[in-house]
Amino acid sequence: PDTDTRADWAQDPADQIVGRRVQYPGWDLDAFARPAVLNADGQFTVALGPDNLFDAVNGAFAGAQDSIHIEGYTFEHLALGQTLAERAAQGIDVTLLLEGGPPGGISDQQRYITRLIEDAGGQVWFMVSDRNSADDRYANQHAKFAVIDDQLALISSENFSGDSMPDDDKSDGTLGRRGSALLTTAPAVVAHLQALYAADFDPQHHLDLFRWSAADPKYGAPPVGFVPSAETGGTGYQPLYAQPLTFSGSLTAEVVHSPETSLLPVDQGGLLGMVDRAGAGDTVLVEQLYERVHWGGSNDTPQSAPNLRLQAYIDAARRGATVRILLDAYFDTGDNAETVAYISQIVQNEGINLRALLGNPTGRGIHNKMILVEAGGEKWTHLGSINGSEASSKANRELAIQVQSDAVYAYFAPAFWVDWTSSGGLCCSDAAFIE
């Protein structure tokens, strides 16, 4: 209801879910303000990184016949870049939209690859705040998705890098980041991603888009003589799955994206709604790059500015669900350790079936953003680009998909339990573990 008070506005500091937000100019809220709950009918492929993610992504790019439209954070994978350049040279519309200001800046490796694509006839654009007198629409363009031939959608947790998608011979093992992806031909999912991409990549109406230019000192070519790295992978981690899983069928899917729909009241869907399904006898498995112990500023606490995602997991355990949370140890500078300590204290105080650990099961970090929920006989999987910070849900461009599918859950749940046990956790007294 309209109250004629600040509670009606997105900036309401008292509303943790739909409040405490700043709207940037250029958001397409009217078009994307409602969650996209879809009947997804088609072919589905799910892939696990570093095991087989390269195969799934490179295969999708190499098979393109008409167009490849990518929205990503960074692009540093030489072999994938060469595949895109080859397709562009064949006359296929290859267009990339990348973040213009990633931490540490744009690498020379990416400069080399983007030049390769541009020289072959493709286009590489950046979302920027330092060209055209423009402010970029999002704190970060952090989504990782693609639409191929207007018929195939890719949604991933991973950047296009050799660490995330190693292309080495894995017969002797590999090394990389733990991640996940889903590809589908389901027309409803493809159409939603097409609409999102078209809204973000719209140079006629948005000045925060700047095309690669060889002479530009930031968004241009690498230094003369730069030699890119083609080395990926290594040894030390034995892949669980040699191949992605592919199947056909019809399932319920919900496409969620920041800043519009990734954080909603539980009765409206999104991640909070999915986790809220879990109660006594159910299971919630979380594998994340990070979950902040609280949101807000450094002076806030879990009480004054709760991380609503983390709170949802804790509340599920309080309702009687088995909840396991595995956070990255490889990149962690102490934030994840603080979250684990906070959860451990709650468990000590309340005795609920909740555990949290730090881990690095695949050698180069957990980069995943995956939540698995088994509740009331239904099995749900959430995967995509959304991390556990407040900005990830409220200020970035992010994209994830959550699907109700026994097959998808059965592919990813064993990987979670392998990662959990390799990180020191106990397994299988509370959930099926598939060898």
Short mmCIF file of C-alpha atoms in Angstrom, two decimals:
data_model
loop_
_atom_site.label_atom_id
_atom_site.label_comp_id
_atom_site.label_asym_id
_atom_site.label_seq_id
_atom_site.Cartn_x
_atom_site.Cartn_y
_atom_site.Cartn_z
CA PRO A 1 0.00 0.00 0.00
CA ASP A 2 0.98 3.60 -0.61
CA THR A 3 1.85 5.11 2.78
CA ASP A 4 3.20 8.50 1.65
CA THR A 5 6.30 7.81 3.76
CA ARG A 6 9.88 6.83 3.04
CA ALA A 7 8.79 3.19 3.33
CA ASP A 8 7.37 3.54 -0.19
CA TRP A 9 10.85 4.14 -1.62
CA ALA A 10 13.72 1.81 -2.49
CA GLN A 11 16.01 3.91 -0.33
CA ASP A 12 14.10 3.02 2.87
CA PRO A 13 16.88 2.07 5.33
CA ALA A 14 14.47 0.03 7.44
CA ASP A 15 13.62 -2.40 4.61
CA GLN A 16 16.50 -4.87 4.33
CA ILE A 17 15.15 -6.65 1.25
CA VAL A 18 13.75 -4.09 -1.18
CA GLY A 19 15.14 -1.04 0.62
CA ARG A 20 18.68 0.21 1.31
CA ARG A 21 19.22 0.74 -2.42
CA VAL A 22 20.51 3.47 -4.69
CA GLN A 23 19.12 3.42 -8.22
CA TYR A 24 21.67 4.22 -10.89
CA PRO A 25 20.59 6.13 -14.03
CA GLY A 26 19.75 3.82 -16.91
CA TRP A 27 18.28 0.84 -15.08
CA ASP A 28 15.44 -0.90 -16.93
CA LEU A 29 13.35 -1.59 -13.85
CA ASP A 30 9.97 -1.46 -15.59
CA ALA A 31 10.95 -4.25 -17.97
CA PHE A 32 12.61 -6.54 -15.44
CA ALA A 33 11.10 -5.78 -12.04
CA ARG A 34 9.17 -9.04 -11.83
CA PRO A 35 10.77 -12.48 -11.45
CA ALA A 36 10.79 -14.57 -14.61
CA VAL A 37 9.25 -17.91 -13.63
CA LEU A 38 9.27 -19.95 -16.81
CA ASN A 39 8.18 -23.28 -18.22
CA ALA A 40 11.50 -24.29 -19.75
CA ASP A 41 11.12 -26.92 -22.44
CA GLY A 42 14.15 -28.01 -24.45
CA GLN A 43 17.63 -29.44 -24.18
CA PHE A 44 19.72 -28.80 -21.07
CA THR A 45 23.44 -29.19 -20.45
CA VAL A 46 25.04 -28.74 -17.04
CA ALA A 47 28.80 -28.51 -16.67
CA LEU A 48 31.24 -28.46 -13.77
CA GLY A 49 34.43 -26.44 -13.55
CA PRO A 50 37.27 -27.15 -13.82
CA ASP A 51 36.25 -30.67 -14.89
CA ASN A 52 34.47 -30.09 -18.19
CA LEU A 53 33.34 -26.48 -18.33
CA PHE A 54 35.69 -25.60 -21.18
CA ASP A 55 34.25 -28.38 -23.31
CA ALA A 56 30.69 -27.15 -22.86
CA VAL A 57 31.46 -23.48 -23.48
CA ASN A 58 33.89 -23.95 -26.36
CA GLY A 59 31.53 -26.41 -28.01
CA ALA A 60 28.70 -23.90 -27.85
CA PHE A 61 30.86 -21.15 -29.36
CA ALA A 62 32.37 -23.38 -32.04
CA GLY A 63 28.94 -24.58 -33.14
CA ALA A 64 27.52 -21.10 -33.71
CA GLN A 65 26.10 -20.49 -37.18
CA ASP A 66 24.76 -16.96 -36.96
CA SER A 67 25.58 -15.04 -33.76
CA ILE A 68 27.38 -15.15 -30.41
CA HIS A 69 26.42 -12.46 -27.91
CA ILE A 70 28.37 -12.52 -24.65
CA GLU A 71 27.98 -10.47 -21.50
CA GLY A 72 30.92 -11.08 -19.20
CA TYR A 73 33.14 -9.62 -16.52
CA THR A 74 36.52 -10.37 -18.08
CA PHE A 75 37.76 -12.48 -21.01
CA GLU A 76 41.26 -13.93 -20.66
CA HIS A 77 40.98 -17.44 -22.15
CA LEU A 78 43.16 -17.61 -25.26
CA ALA A 79 41.63 -20.78 -26.73
CA LEU A 80 38.09 -19.47 -26.29
CA GLY A 81 39.17 -16.15 -27.80
CA GLN A 82 40.61 -17.97 -30.80
CA THR A 83 37.35 -19.85 -31.25
CA LEU A 84 35.42 -16.57 -31.23
CA ALA A 85 37.86 -15.01 -33.69
CA GLU A 86 37.48 -17.99 -36.01
CA ARG A 87 33.71 -17.68 -35.95
CA ALA A 88 33.89 -13.91 -36.53
CA ALA A 89 36.19 -14.48 -39.50
CA GLN A 90 33.49 -16.73 -40.97
CA GLY A 91 31.04 -13.82 -40.90
CA ILE A 92 29.26 -14.71 -37.68
CA ASP A 93 28.11 -11.80 -35.51
CA VAL A 94 30.41 -12.03 -32.46
CA THR A 95 29.82 -9.29 -29.88
CA LEU A 96 31.14 -9.08 -26.33
CA LEU A 97 30.12 -6.68 -23.56
CA LEU A 98 32.65 -6.65 -20.70
CA GLU A 99 33.22 -4.74 -17.47
CA GLY A 100 35.38 -1.67 -18.03
CA GLY A 101 36.88 -1.46 -14.56
CA PRO A 102 37.64 -4.87 -13.03
CA PRO A 103 39.87 -4.87 -9.91
CA GLY A 104 43.47 -4.62 -11.01
CA GLY A 105 42.48 -3.23 -14.38
CA ILE A 106 42.22 -4.85 -17.79
CA SER A 107 45.02 -7.37 -18.30
CA ASP A 108 47.32 -7.46 -21.31
CA GLN A 109 46.05 -11.01 -21.86
CA GLN A 110 42.53 -9.65 -22.34
CA ARG A 111 43.83 -6.82 -24.53
CA TYR A 112 45.45 -9.38 -26.80
CA ILE A 113 42.32 -11.52 -27.04
CA THR A 114 39.98 -8.60 -27.66
CA ARG A 115 42.27 -7.37 -30.45
CA LEU A 116 42.19 -10.87 -31.93
CA ILE A 117 38.39 -10.81 -31.97
CA GLU A 118 38.15 -7.27 -33.34
CA ASP A 119 40.72 -7.95 -36.07
CA ALA A 120 38.65 -10.96 -37.15
CA GLY A 121 35.50 -8.86 -37.56
CA GLY A 122 33.94 -9.18 -34.12
CA GLN A 123 33.05 -6.40 -31.71
CA VAL A 124 34.18 -5.91 -28.11
CA TRP A 125 32.50 -3.29 -25.96
CA PHE A 126 32.97 -2.19 -22.38
CA MET A 127 30.62 -0.78 -19.78
CA VAL A 128 32.52 2.29 -18.59
CA SER A 129 32.41 5.39 -16.43
CA ASP A 130 35.46 7.17 -17.88
CA ARG A 131 34.44 7.76 -21.50
CA ASN A 132 31.63 9.71 -23.20
CA SER A 133 31.08 11.79 -20.01
CA ALA A 134 28.99 8.88 -18.73
CA ASP A 135 28.46 7.03 -15.48
CA ASP A 136 28.08 3.29 -15.84
CA ARG A 137 24.71 1.83 -14.92
CA TYR A 138 25.97 -0.80 -12.51
CA ALA A 139 28.61 -0.89 -9.81
CA ASN A 140 30.02 -3.82 -11.81
CA GLN A 141 28.94 -5.64 -14.96
CA HIS A 142 29.55 -8.99 -13.31
CA ALA A 143 27.07 -11.26 -15.16
CA LYS A 144 28.46 -14.21 -17.11
CA PHE A 145 26.09 -15.32 -19.85
CA ALA A 146 25.79 -15.74 -23.58
CA VAL A 147 23.14 -16.22 -26.25
CA ILE A 148 24.21 -18.24 -29.30
CA ASP A 149 22.26 -18.16 -32.59
CA ASP A 150 19.26 -16.76 -30.68
CA GLN A 151 18.60 -20.41 -29.78
CA LEU A 152 21.01 -21.38 -26.99
CA ALA A 153 21.49 -19.71 -23.60
CA LEU A 154 24.57 -20.06 -21.38
CA ILE A 155 24.54 -19.04 -17.70
CA SER A 156 27.69 -19.54 -15.65
CA SER A 157 29.38 -18.75 -12.38
CA GLU A 158 32.70 -18.43 -14.14
CA ASN A 159 34.73 -15.80 -15.91
CA PHE A 160 36.14 -16.71 -19.31
CA SER A 161 39.62 -17.58 -18.04
CA GLY A 162 42.04 -20.47 -18.12
CA ASP A 163 41.79 -20.95 -14.37
CA SER A 164 38.01 -21.29 -14.55
CA MET A 165 37.89 -23.31 -17.77
CA PRO A 166 41.20 -25.17 -18.21
CA ASP A 167 41.59 -26.85 -21.59
CA ASP A 168 44.47 -29.17 -20.69
CA ASP A 169 44.53 -32.95 -21.03
CA LYS A 170 42.81 -34.03 -17.83
CA SER A 171 43.80 -37.69 -17.93
CA ASP A 172 46.50 -36.90 -15.33
CA GLY A 173 44.31 -34.44 -13.43
CA THR A 174 43.97 -30.69 -13.66
CA LEU A 175 43.84 -27.53 -11.55
CA GLY A 176 41.30 -24.74 -11.65
CA ARG A 177 38.39 -23.04 -9.98
CA ARG A 178 35.27 -24.84 -8.82
CA GLY A 179 32.36 -23.47 -10.82
CA SER A 180 29.18 -24.42 -12.63
CA ALA A 181 27.17 -23.62 -15.73
CA LEU A 182 23.88 -24.42 -17.42
CA LEU A 183 23.12 -24.24 -21.14
CA THR A 184 19.66 -24.61 -22.59
CA THR A 185 17.70 -24.31 -25.81
CA ALA A 186 14.48 -23.63 -23.87
CA PRO A 187 12.90 -20.74 -25.84
CA ALA A 188 11.53 -18.99 -22.74
CA VAL A 189 14.98 -18.83 -21.11
CA VAL A 190 16.67 -17.78 -24.35
CA ALA A 191 14.12 -15.00 -24.90
CA HIS A 192 14.62 -13.62 -21.40
CA LEU A 193 18.40 -13.51 -21.80
CA GLN A 194 18.01 -11.91 -25.23
CA ALA A 195 15.89 -9.16 -23.70
CA LEU A 196 18.36 -8.59 -20.88
CA TYR A 197 21.30 -8.44 -23.28
CA ALA A 198 19.46 -6.06 -25.60
CA ALA A 199 18.72 -3.73 -22.69
CA ASP A 200 22.32 -3.74 -21.47
CA PHE A 201 23.96 -3.55 -24.89
CA ASP A 202 22.15 -0.59 -26.38
CA PRO A 203 24.74 1.97 -27.57
CA GLN A 204 22.05 4.18 -29.12
CA HIS A 205 20.49 4.89 -25.73
CA HIS A 206 23.35 4.42 -23.24
CA LEU A 207 26.56 6.45 -23.21
CA ASP A 208 28.29 4.07 -20.79
CA LEU A 209 29.19 1.72 -23.65
CA PHE A 210 32.59 2.14 -25.31
CA ARG A 211 33.96 0.01 -28.13
CA TRP A 212 37.47 -1.41 -28.20
CA SER A 213 39.87 0.85 -30.06
CA ALA A 214 43.45 -0.18 -30.78
CA ALA A 215 44.90 3.19 -29.82
CA ASP A 216 42.96 3.61 -26.59
CA PRO A 217 45.38 3.34 -23.64
CA LYS A 218 42.86 1.46 -21.51
CA TYR A 219 40.41 -0.22 -23.87
CA GLY A 220 42.82 -1.00 -26.66
CA ALA A 221 45.69 -3.15 -27.83
CA PRO A 222 48.35 -4.80 -25.63
CA PRO A 223 51.95 -3.56 -25.56
CA VAL A 224 53.98 -4.27 -28.68
CA GLY A 225 55.53 -7.70 -28.45
CA PHE A 226 53.19 -9.04 -25.79
CA VAL A 227 52.95 -12.83 -25.89
CA PRO A 228 49.73 -14.31 -24.47
CA SER A 229 49.66 -17.31 -22.19
CA ALA A 230 48.03 -20.46 -23.54
CA GLU A 231 48.83 -22.56 -20.46
CA THR A 232 45.90 -23.74 -18.37
CA GLY A 233 45.25 -26.47 -15.83
CA GLY A 234 47.91 -28.62 -14.23
CA THR A 235 47.79 -31.65 -11.96
CA GLY A 236 46.61 -32.29 -8.44
CA TYR A 237 42.84 -32.43 -8.80
CA GLN A 238 41.19 -35.46 -10.35
CA PRO A 239 38.00 -34.46 -12.21
CA LEU A 240 34.76 -36.02 -11.01
CA TYR A 241 33.02 -35.87 -14.38
CA ALA A 242 34.72 -36.28 -17.75
CA GLN A 243 31.67 -34.92 -19.56
CA PRO A 244 28.86 -32.44 -18.98
CA LEU A 245 25.39 -33.85 -18.47
CA THR A 246 22.93 -33.34 -21.34
CA PHE A 247 19.24 -34.21 -21.29
CA SER A 248 15.95 -33.05 -22.80
CA GLY A 249 12.74 -32.29 -21.01
CA SER A 250 10.50 -29.70 -19.43
CA LEU A 251 11.19 -28.10 -16.08
CA THR A 252 10.39 -25.04 -14.02
CA ALA A 253 13.05 -22.35 -14.19
CA GLU A 254 13.38 -18.94 -12.62
CA VAL A 255 15.80 -16.44 -14.12
CA VAL A 256 16.97 -13.99 -11.48
CA HIS A 257 19.20 -10.99 -11.95
CA SER A 258 20.61 -8.05 -10.09
CA PRO A 259 19.77 -5.34 -9.43
CA GLU A 260 16.14 -6.21 -10.20
CA THR A 261 15.03 -9.62 -8.90
CA SER A 262 17.84 -11.46 -7.14
CA LEU A 263 16.68 -10.25 -3.73
CA LEU A 264 12.93 -10.43 -3.21
CA PRO A 265 10.53 -11.16 -0.35
CA VAL A 266 10.22 -14.93 0.02
CA ASP A 267 6.66 -14.99 -1.31
CA GLN A 268 7.87 -13.44 -4.59
CA GLY A 269 10.58 -15.98 -5.39
CA GLY A 270 14.27 -15.50 -6.03
CA LEU A 271 16.99 -17.14 -3.97
CA LEU A 272 15.34 -16.29 -0.65
CA GLY A 273 12.11 -17.89 -1.81
CA MET A 274 13.93 -21.02 -2.94
CA VAL A 275 15.77 -21.45 0.38
CA ASP A 276 12.59 -20.69 2.31
CA ARG A 277 11.13 -23.95 0.95
CA ALA A 278 13.48 -25.94 3.19
CA GLY A 279 12.26 -27.15 6.58
CA ALA A 280 12.51 -30.19 8.83
CA GLY A 281 14.12 -33.13 7.03
CA ASP A 282 15.19 -31.04 4.02
CA THR A 283 18.68 -30.12 2.81
CA VAL A 284 20.41 -26.88 1.79
CA LEU A 285 23.93 -27.07 0.29
CA VAL A 286 25.79 -23.83 -0.38
CA GLU A 287 29.09 -23.52 -2.29
CA GLN A 288 30.16 -19.90 -2.67
CA LEU A 289 33.18 -17.75 -3.38
CA TYR A 290 32.09 -15.78 -0.33
CA GLU A 291 29.23 -14.89 1.97
CA ARG A 292 29.75 -11.74 4.03
CA VAL A 293 29.00 -12.12 7.74
CA HIS A 294 26.90 -8.96 7.45
CA TRP A 295 26.01 -6.29 4.93
CA GLY A 296 26.09 -2.52 5.35
CA GLY A 297 29.24 -0.74 6.51
CA SER A 298 32.19 -1.75 8.63
CA ASN A 299 30.43 -0.56 11.78
CA ASP A 300 27.36 -2.69 11.11
CA THR A 301 26.68 -6.11 12.60
CA PRO A 302 24.65 -9.18 11.58
CA GLN A 303 21.86 -7.67 13.65
CA SER A 304 21.91 -4.13 12.22
CA ALA A 305 22.54 -5.11 8.58
CA PRO A 306 22.16 -8.86 8.10
CA ASN A 307 23.40 -10.65 5.02
CA LEU A 308 19.94 -11.80 4.00
CA ARG A 309 21.29 -14.76 2.04
CA LEU A 310 23.27 -16.03 5.02
CA GLN A 311 20.32 -15.38 7.28
CA ALA A 312 18.13 -17.49 4.98
CA TYR A 313 20.51 -20.44 5.30
CA ILE A 314 20.60 -20.08 9.09
CA ASP A 315 16.81 -19.81 9.29
CA ALA A 316 16.46 -22.99 7.22
CA ALA A 317 18.58 -24.83 9.79
CA ARG A 318 16.47 -23.38 12.58
CA ARG A 319 13.41 -24.86 10.85
CA GLY A 320 15.07 -28.28 10.99
CA ALA A 321 16.86 -28.51 7.64
CA THR A 322 20.37 -29.89 7.22
CA VAL A 323 22.47 -26.95 6.02
CA ARG A 324 26.08 -27.10 4.82
CA ILE A 325 27.99 -24.01 3.67
CA LEU A 326 31.36 -24.32 1.90
CA LEU A 327 33.21 -21.05 1.30
CA ASP A 328 36.45 -20.36 -0.55
CA ALA A 329 39.77 -20.49 1.29
CA TYR A 330 42.03 -19.72 -1.70
CA PHE A 331 41.16 -16.05 -2.16
CA ASP A 332 39.92 -15.40 1.37
CA THR A 333 41.57 -12.57 3.28
CA GLY A 334 39.64 -13.24 6.46
CA ASP A 335 36.03 -12.41 5.59
CA ASN A 336 35.00 -16.01 4.94
CA ALA A 337 36.83 -17.14 8.07
CA GLU A 338 34.81 -14.59 10.02
CA THR A 339 31.59 -15.96 8.51
CA VAL A 340 32.54 -19.53 9.42
CA ALA A 341 33.35 -18.47 12.99
CA TYR A 342 30.01 -16.66 13.25
CA ILE A 343 28.11 -19.73 12.07
CA SER A 344 30.07 -22.00 14.39
CA GLN A 345 29.10 -19.81 17.34
CA ILE A 346 25.42 -20.03 16.36
CA VAL A 347 25.70 -23.82 16.17
CA GLN A 348 27.35 -23.92 19.59
CA ASN A 349 24.61 -21.75 21.06
CA GLU A 350 21.63 -23.40 19.37
CA GLY A 351 22.67 -26.94 18.47
CA ILE A 352 21.12 -26.77 14.99
CA ASN A 353 22.18 -28.95 12.04
CA LEU A 354 24.30 -26.26 10.40
CA ARG A 355 27.97 -26.44 9.47
CA ALA A 356 30.33 -24.14 7.58
CA LEU A 357 33.85 -24.74 6.29
CA LEU A 358 36.54 -23.12 4.18
CA GLY A 359 37.89 -25.11 1.26
CA ASN A 360 39.95 -25.19 -1.92
CA PRO A 361 39.09 -28.58 -3.42
CA THR A 362 40.21 -27.97 -7.02
CA GLY A 363 43.47 -26.12 -6.38
CA ARG A 364 42.70 -22.58 -7.54
CA GLY A 365 39.75 -21.63 -5.44
CA ILE A 366 36.01 -21.98 -5.11
CA HIS A 367 34.54 -19.46 -7.52
CA ASN A 368 31.14 -21.12 -7.54
CA LYS A 369 27.85 -19.40 -6.70
CA MET A 370 25.72 -22.52 -6.28
CA ILE A 371 22.92 -23.33 -3.86
CA LEU A 372 21.17 -26.71 -3.84
CA VAL A 373 17.85 -27.20 -2.04
CA GLU A 374 16.03 -30.48 -1.54
CA ALA A 375 12.67 -29.66 0.01
CA GLY A 376 9.31 -31.37 0.09
CA GLY A 377 10.35 -33.92 -2.51
CA GLU A 378 11.52 -31.23 -4.95
CA LYS A 379 15.15 -30.64 -5.91
CA TRP A 380 16.26 -27.13 -6.83
CA THR A 381 19.58 -25.78 -8.12
CA HIS A 382 20.60 -22.12 -8.18
CA LEU A 383 23.72 -21.16 -10.16
CA GLY A 384 25.09 -18.03 -11.76
CA SER A 385 27.22 -15.00 -11.01
CA ILE A 386 25.72 -13.68 -7.75
CA ASN A 387 28.14 -13.45 -4.83
CA GLY A 388 27.31 -12.89 -1.17
CA SER A 389 27.77 -9.12 -0.89
CA GLU A 390 25.03 -6.53 -0.69
CA ALA A 391 26.23 -4.90 -3.91
CA SER A 392 25.97 -8.22 -5.75
CA SER A 393 22.24 -8.30 -5.08
CA LYS A 394 21.46 -4.59 -5.23
CA ALA A 395 23.94 -2.68 -7.43
CA ASN A 396 25.72 -4.99 -9.88
CA ARG A 397 24.48 -6.53 -13.09
CA GLU A 398 24.33 -10.21 -12.16
CA LEU A 399 22.51 -13.20 -13.59
CA ALA A 400 21.54 -16.59 -12.20
CA ILE A 401 19.06 -19.33 -12.91
CA GLN A 402 17.34 -21.68 -10.51
CA VAL A 403 15.73 -24.84 -11.80
CA GLN A 404 13.61 -27.59 -10.34
CA SER A 405 15.24 -30.73 -11.72
CA ASP A 406 16.23 -34.03 -10.16
CA ALA A 407 18.83 -34.55 -12.90
CA VAL A 408 20.58 -31.21 -12.38
CA TYR A 409 20.59 -31.65 -8.61
CA ALA A 410 21.92 -35.20 -8.93
CA TYR A 411 24.82 -33.93 -11.06
CA PHE A 412 25.93 -31.16 -8.72
CA ALA A 413 25.16 -32.59 -5.26
CA PRO A 414 27.84 -35.32 -5.40
CA ALA A 415 30.40 -32.69 -6.44
CA PHE A 416 29.44 -30.62 -3.41
CA TRP A 417 29.90 -33.59 -1.08
CA VAL A 418 33.30 -34.45 -2.57
CA ASP A 419 34.35 -30.83 -2.06
CA TRP A 420 32.91 -30.84 1.46
CA THR A 421 34.71 -33.99 2.55
CA SER A 422 37.99 -32.91 0.94
CA SER A 423 37.70 -29.73 3.03
CA GLY A 424 37.42 -31.70 6.25
CA GLY A 425 33.68 -32.14 6.53
CA LEU A 426 31.71 -35.27 7.29
CA CYS A 427 29.39 -36.63 4.67
CA CYS A 428 26.42 -38.76 4.02
CA SER A 429 24.73 -39.25 7.36
CA ASP A 430 22.27 -36.61 6.29
CA ALA A 431 22.21 -36.79 2.48
CA ALA A 432 22.72 -39.28 -0.30
CA PHE A 433 26.21 -39.30 -1.76
CA ILE A 434 26.55 -40.76 -5.23
CA GLU A 435 29.86 -42.45 -5.95
#
